[in-house]
Amino acid sequence: MSKRLPNNLNLHKIKDLKLSDIKAMSANLKHVHLTWYQWIFVAVGMIVVIGGIVWICLPKPKEPEYPVVAVETVETDNVSIYGDYVGRINAHQFVEVRARVEGYLEKMLFDEGTYVEKGQTLFIIDPLLYKANVESAKARLNKAKAQALKAERDLNRIKPLYEENAASQLDLDNAVAAYESSHADVVIGEADLTQAEMVLGYTSVKSPISGYISERNVDIGTLVGPGGKSLLATVVKTDTVRIDFSMTALDYLRSKERNVNIGRKDSTRNWDSYVTVTLADGSEYPFKGIVDFADPQVDPQTGTFSVRAEMPNQNRELLPGQFTRVKMLLDVRENAVVAPSRALEIEKGGAFIYVVRPDSIVERRYVEIGPEIGNNTVIERGLAKGENIVVEGFHKLNPGMKVKPVAPIQEGIEEK
């Protein structure tokens, strides 16, 4: 009597059987009498089970590992190019107050280091001698006027007599000469009086400009003027200061190549050259100065030319005479291609950048670099906006290699 397979044998679970179970089943099947259809079915099932077990036990193929690199997209920007120079701060106006007449200094009518107005009296020089000269000039003028009046009356008397032949031509000529001479003496007297009064005015020394006055250079009672000390003090106007510095001829040549005329305003540009300066504590002065002058010739001894900028100084933070670091805007490169400087590799053949193509293949791209601004460098040729470049991890790359691009992080990427 033929034996049949157990009813609880589920063919859908054959793939879950262990190899020991299969061997046991094979031993049992030796005592089982099956039809040839059943034998075929059993053989096919065993083949499927064994194939499934082998497939499961096979090791899975490893995915290829590509180098991980950080990439950035190339952008364009308006790049400001600056130059650094050493400058000196000078007062907008620096006037020496000097004694124009000789005499003893009597008074000082200001506090040293304070602000004085234009026309304010600063010093008084002994005026007695000059007042006497004024009085003497007035007396001479009055005498000349009196003689002129007498000469005019004499001339008026001689004219009718000459017309009636009661006076000679000589008498008339003498009267006319006396009249003209006396009027000339009046003019001379007026000029002498004006000069004497002007010299007297010099005894009151006034401030020529508004500004801050220095300490006095002479003491009260000192003989001042052409025969003594003439420099009494100095007045500086510091609400506006001038920044003087020197540029090289190479800077001038580069600016001309970019059609930038230093020291001249250009209506074709939407920007003008300006400067900023650094204070003594290292901070940057908040106001900007406009460049208004550039020397038209180069100093043959230094190879530089002088440049000047004017800067507001309402709070007197900038002191005339001090040196400072000057930062000047030389040019603005509009829509310039900019790349991080760390993405550049420099070798004898030039500078190159690794560019990641859309298929993640890298290529070595030689570029022409321009000025370096901060952490970025202007790329003159060889790179276009929108391209992806490698900024970290390029030391492990070769041209034509496929990579795994990721966004850069602050700490950099871990080398694999």
mmCIF file with all atom_site columns, C-alpha atoms in Angstrom, residues 203-299:
data_model
loop_
_atom_site.group_PDB
_atom_site.id
_atom_site.type_symbol
_atom_site.label_atom_id
_atom_site.label_alt_id
_atom_site.label_comp_id
_atom_site.label_asym_id
_atom_site.label_entity_id
_atom_site.label_seq_id
_atom_site.pdbx_PDB_ins_code
_atom_site.Cartn_x
_atom_site.Cartn_y
_atom_site.Cartn_z
_atom_site.occupancy
_atom_site.B_iso_or_equiv
_atom_site.pdbx_formal_charge
_atom_site.auth_seq_id
_atom_site.auth_comp_id
_atom_site.auth_asym_id
_atom_site.auth_atom_id
_atom_site.pdbx_PDB_model_num
ATOM 1  C CA . THR A 1 203 ? 48.520 145.987 17.889  1.00 0.00 ? 203 THR A CA 1
ATOM 2  C CA . SER A 1 204 ? 45.267 144.109 18.418  1.00 0.00 ? 204 SER A CA 1
ATOM 3  C CA . VAL A 1 205 ? 46.093 140.628 17.073  1.00 0.00 ? 205 VAL A CA 1
ATOM 4  C CA . LYS A 1 206 ? 42.934 138.856 15.855  1.00 0.00 ? 206 LYS A CA 1
ATOM 5  C CA . SER A 1 207 ? 42.259 135.287 14.821  1.00 0.00 ? 207 SER A CA 1
ATOM 6  C CA . PRO A 1 208 ? 42.332 134.925 11.016  1.00 0.00 ? 208 PRO A CA 1
ATOM 7  C CA . ILE A 1 209 ? 40.052 131.829 11.027  1.00 0.00 ? 209 ILE A CA 1
ATOM 8  C CA . SER A 1 210 ? 37.696 129.956 13.310  1.00 0.00 ? 210 SER A CA 1
ATOM 9  C CA . GLY A 1 211 ? 39.276 126.967 14.962  1.00 0.00 ? 211 GLY A CA 1
ATOM 10 C CA . TYR A 1 212 ? 41.169 125.666 17.957  1.00 0.00 ? 212 TYR A CA 1
ATOM 11 C CA . ILE A 1 213 ? 44.119 127.682 19.172  1.00 0.00 ? 213 ILE A CA 1
ATOM 12 C CA . SER A 1 214 ? 47.358 126.240 20.444  1.00 0.00 ? 214 SER A CA 1
ATOM 13 C CA . GLU A 1 215 ? 49.274 127.296 23.527  1.00 0.00 ? 215 GLU A CA 1
ATOM 14 C CA . ARG A 1 216 ? 50.960 130.687 23.383  1.00 0.00 ? 216 ARG A CA 1
ATOM 15 C CA . ASN A 1 217 ? 54.547 130.814 22.171  1.00 0.00 ? 217 ASN A CA 1
ATOM 16 C CA . VAL A 1 218 ? 55.491 133.966 24.075  1.00 0.00 ? 218 VAL A CA 1
ATOM 17 C CA . ASP A 1 219 ? 54.886 135.310 27.551  1.00 0.00 ? 219 ASP A CA 1
ATOM 18 C CA . ILE A 1 220 ? 53.336 138.606 28.570  1.00 0.00 ? 220 ILE A CA 1
ATOM 19 C CA . GLY A 1 221 ? 55.932 141.405 28.474  1.00 0.00 ? 221 GLY A CA 1
ATOM 20 C CA . THR A 1 222 ? 57.987 139.851 25.699  1.00 0.00 ? 222 THR A CA 1
ATOM 21 C CA . LEU A 1 223 ? 59.134 142.027 22.823  1.00 0.00 ? 223 LEU A CA 1
ATOM 22 C CA . VAL A 1 224 ? 57.387 140.700 19.753  1.00 0.00 ? 224 VAL A CA 1
ATOM 23 C CA . GLY A 1 225 ? 57.275 141.663 16.115  1.00 0.00 ? 225 GLY A CA 1
ATOM 24 C CA . PRO A 1 226 ? 59.830 141.818 13.329  1.00 0.00 ? 226 PRO A CA 1
ATOM 25 C CA . GLY A 1 227 ? 62.605 142.644 15.810  1.00 0.00 ? 227 GLY A CA 1
ATOM 26 C CA . GLY A 1 228 ? 61.581 139.925 18.278  1.00 0.00 ? 228 GLY A CA 1
ATOM 27 C CA . LYS A 1 229 ? 59.479 136.794 18.329  1.00 0.00 ? 229 LYS A CA 1
ATOM 28 C CA . SER A 1 230 ? 56.770 137.075 15.736  1.00 0.00 ? 230 SER A CA 1
ATOM 29 C CA . LEU A 1 231 ? 55.031 133.686 16.114  1.00 0.00 ? 231 LEU A CA 1
ATOM 30 C CA . LEU A 1 232 ? 52.480 134.078 18.900  1.00 0.00 ? 232 LEU A CA 1
ATOM 31 C CA . ALA A 1 233 ? 50.261 130.973 18.451  1.00 0.00 ? 233 ALA A CA 1
ATOM 32 C CA . THR A 1 234 ? 48.648 128.782 15.811  1.00 0.00 ? 234 THR A CA 1
ATOM 33 C CA . VAL A 1 235 ? 44.988 128.232 14.962  1.00 0.00 ? 235 VAL A CA 1
ATOM 34 C CA . VAL A 1 236 ? 43.841 125.031 13.258  1.00 0.00 ? 236 VAL A CA 1
ATOM 35 C CA . LYS A 1 237 ? 40.503 124.310 11.651  1.00 0.00 ? 237 LYS A CA 1
ATOM 36 C CA . THR A 1 238 ? 39.792 120.664 12.449  1.00 0.00 ? 238 THR A CA 1
ATOM 37 C CA . ASP A 1 239 ? 36.074 120.232 11.754  1.00 0.00 ? 239 ASP A CA 1
ATOM 38 C CA . THR A 1 240 ? 37.371 118.946 8.419   1.00 0.00 ? 240 THR A CA 1
ATOM 39 C CA . VAL A 1 241 ? 40.758 117.260 8.022   1.00 0.00 ? 241 VAL A CA 1
ATOM 40 C CA . ARG A 1 242 ? 42.885 116.156 5.097   1.00 0.00 ? 242 ARG A CA 1
ATOM 41 C CA . ILE A 1 243 ? 44.344 112.683 4.744   1.00 0.00 ? 243 ILE A CA 1
ATOM 42 C CA . ASP A 1 244 ? 47.624 112.727 2.837   1.00 0.00 ? 244 ASP A CA 1
ATOM 43 C CA . PHE A 1 245 ? 49.189 109.479 1.608   1.00 0.00 ? 245 PHE A CA 1
ATOM 44 C CA . SER A 1 246 ? 51.282 108.177 -1.275  1.00 0.00 ? 246 SER A CA 1
ATOM 45 C CA . MET A 1 247 ? 50.482 105.652 -3.994  1.00 0.00 ? 247 MET A CA 1
ATOM 46 C CA . THR A 1 248 ? 52.850 103.808 -6.282  1.00 0.00 ? 248 THR A CA 1
ATOM 47 C CA . ALA A 1 249 ? 53.080 104.303 -10.010 1.00 0.00 ? 249 ALA A CA 1
ATOM 48 C CA . LEU A 1 250 ? 51.894 100.701 -10.404 1.00 0.00 ? 250 LEU A CA 1
ATOM 49 C CA . ASP A 1 251 ? 48.644 101.547 -8.626  1.00 0.00 ? 251 ASP A CA 1
ATOM 50 C CA . TYR A 1 252 ? 48.167 104.454 -11.002 1.00 0.00 ? 252 TYR A CA 1
ATOM 51 C CA . LEU A 1 253 ? 48.813 102.250 -14.025 1.00 0.00 ? 253 LEU A CA 1
ATOM 52 C CA . ARG A 1 254 ? 46.318 99.636  -12.866 1.00 0.00 ? 254 ARG A CA 1
ATOM 53 C CA . SER A 1 255 ? 43.678 102.276 -12.247 1.00 0.00 ? 255 SER A CA 1
ATOM 54 C CA . LYS A 1 256 ? 44.170 103.670 -15.749 1.00 0.00 ? 256 LYS A CA 1
ATOM 55 C CA . GLU A 1 257 ? 43.718 100.163 -17.173 1.00 0.00 ? 257 GLU A CA 1
ATOM 56 C CA . ARG A 1 258 ? 40.308 100.103 -15.506 1.00 0.00 ? 258 ARG A CA 1
ATOM 57 C CA . ASN A 1 259 ? 39.571 103.661 -16.728 1.00 0.00 ? 259 ASN A CA 1
ATOM 58 C CA . VAL A 1 260 ? 39.610 105.014 -13.174 1.00 0.00 ? 260 VAL A CA 1
ATOM 59 C CA . ASN A 1 261 ? 41.052 108.509 -12.711 1.00 0.00 ? 261 ASN A CA 1
ATOM 60 C CA . ILE A 1 262 ? 42.146 108.869 -9.104  1.00 0.00 ? 262 ILE A CA 1
ATOM 61 C CA . GLY A 1 263 ? 41.276 112.240 -7.626  1.00 0.00 ? 263 GLY A CA 1
ATOM 62 C CA . ARG A 1 264 ? 38.697 113.112 -10.281 1.00 0.00 ? 264 ARG A CA 1
ATOM 63 C CA . LYS A 1 265 ? 34.963 112.554 -10.231 1.00 0.00 ? 265 LYS A CA 1
ATOM 64 C CA . ASP A 1 266 ? 33.529 110.508 -13.064 1.00 0.00 ? 266 ASP A CA 1
ATOM 65 C CA . SER A 1 267 ? 29.844 110.860 -13.922 1.00 0.00 ? 267 SER A CA 1
ATOM 66 C CA . THR A 1 268 ? 29.923 107.598 -15.905 1.00 0.00 ? 268 THR A CA 1
ATOM 67 C CA . ARG A 1 269 ? 30.449 105.570 -12.700 1.00 0.00 ? 269 ARG A CA 1
ATOM 68 C CA . ASN A 1 270 ? 27.987 105.092 -9.884  1.00 0.00 ? 270 ASN A CA 1
ATOM 69 C CA . TRP A 1 271 ? 30.797 105.216 -7.306  1.00 0.00 ? 271 TRP A CA 1
ATOM 70 C CA . ASP A 1 272 ? 33.689 107.495 -6.377  1.00 0.00 ? 272 ASP A CA 1
ATOM 71 C CA . SER A 1 273 ? 36.992 106.718 -4.730  1.00 0.00 ? 273 SER A CA 1
ATOM 72 C CA . TYR A 1 274 ? 36.821 107.134 -0.975  1.00 0.00 ? 274 TYR A CA 1
ATOM 73 C CA . VAL A 1 275 ? 39.038 106.347 1.985   1.00 0.00 ? 275 VAL A CA 1
ATOM 74 C CA . THR A 1 276 ? 38.555 105.115 5.521   1.00 0.00 ? 276 THR A CA 1
ATOM 75 C CA . VAL A 1 277 ? 41.082 105.470 8.309   1.00 0.00 ? 277 VAL A CA 1
ATOM 76 C CA . THR A 1 278 ? 41.913 103.566 11.471  1.00 0.00 ? 278 THR A CA 1
ATOM 77 C CA . LEU A 1 279 ? 41.868 105.201 14.894  1.00 0.00 ? 279 LEU A CA 1
ATOM 78 C CA . ALA A 1 280 ? 44.596 104.782 17.491  1.00 0.00 ? 280 ALA A CA 1
ATOM 79 C CA . ASP A 1 281 ? 42.703 101.939 19.197  1.00 0.00 ? 281 ASP A CA 1
ATOM 80 C CA . GLY A 1 282 ? 42.523 99.945  15.959  1.00 0.00 ? 282 GLY A CA 1
ATOM 81 C CA . SER A 1 283 ? 38.853 100.662 15.273  1.00 0.00 ? 283 SER A CA 1
ATOM 82 C CA . GLU A 1 284 ? 37.665 102.082 11.975  1.00 0.00 ? 284 GLU A CA 1
ATOM 83 C CA . TYR A 1 285 ? 36.602 105.739 11.828  1.00 0.00 ? 285 TYR A CA 1
ATOM 84 C CA . PRO A 1 286 ? 32.881 105.793 10.971  1.00 0.00 ? 286 PRO A CA 1
ATOM 85 C CA . PHE A 1 287 ? 33.061 108.526 8.319   1.00 0.00 ? 287 PHE A CA 1
ATOM 86 C CA . LYS A 1 288 ? 34.453 108.287 4.803   1.00 0.00 ? 288 LYS A CA 1
ATOM 87 C CA . GLY A 1 289 ? 36.660 110.758 2.996   1.00 0.00 ? 289 GLY A CA 1
ATOM 88 C CA . ILE A 1 290 ? 36.364 111.685 -0.658  1.00 0.00 ? 290 ILE A CA 1
ATOM 89 C CA . VAL A 1 291 ? 39.564 111.691 -2.719  1.00 0.00 ? 291 VAL A CA 1
ATOM 90 C CA . ASP A 1 292 ? 39.817 115.167 -4.233  1.00 0.00 ? 292 ASP A CA 1
ATOM 91 C CA . PHE A 1 293 ? 43.434 115.454 -5.374  1.00 0.00 ? 293 PHE A CA 1
ATOM 92 C CA . ALA A 1 294 ? 46.187 113.362 -6.932  1.00 0.00 ? 294 ALA A CA 1
ATOM 93 C CA . ASP A 1 295 ? 49.593 114.774 -7.776  1.00 0.00 ? 295 ASP A CA 1
ATOM 94 C CA . PRO A 1 296 ? 50.125 114.812 -11.556 1.00 0.00 ? 296 PRO A CA 1
ATOM 95 C CA . GLN A 1 297 ? 53.769 113.772 -11.235 1.00 0.00 ? 297 GLN A CA 1
ATOM 96 C CA . VAL A 1 298 ? 55.744 111.029 -9.516  1.00 0.00 ? 298 VAL A CA 1
ATOM 97 C CA . ASP A 1 299 ? 58.431 111.773 -6.961  1.00 0.00 ? 299 ASP A CA 1
#
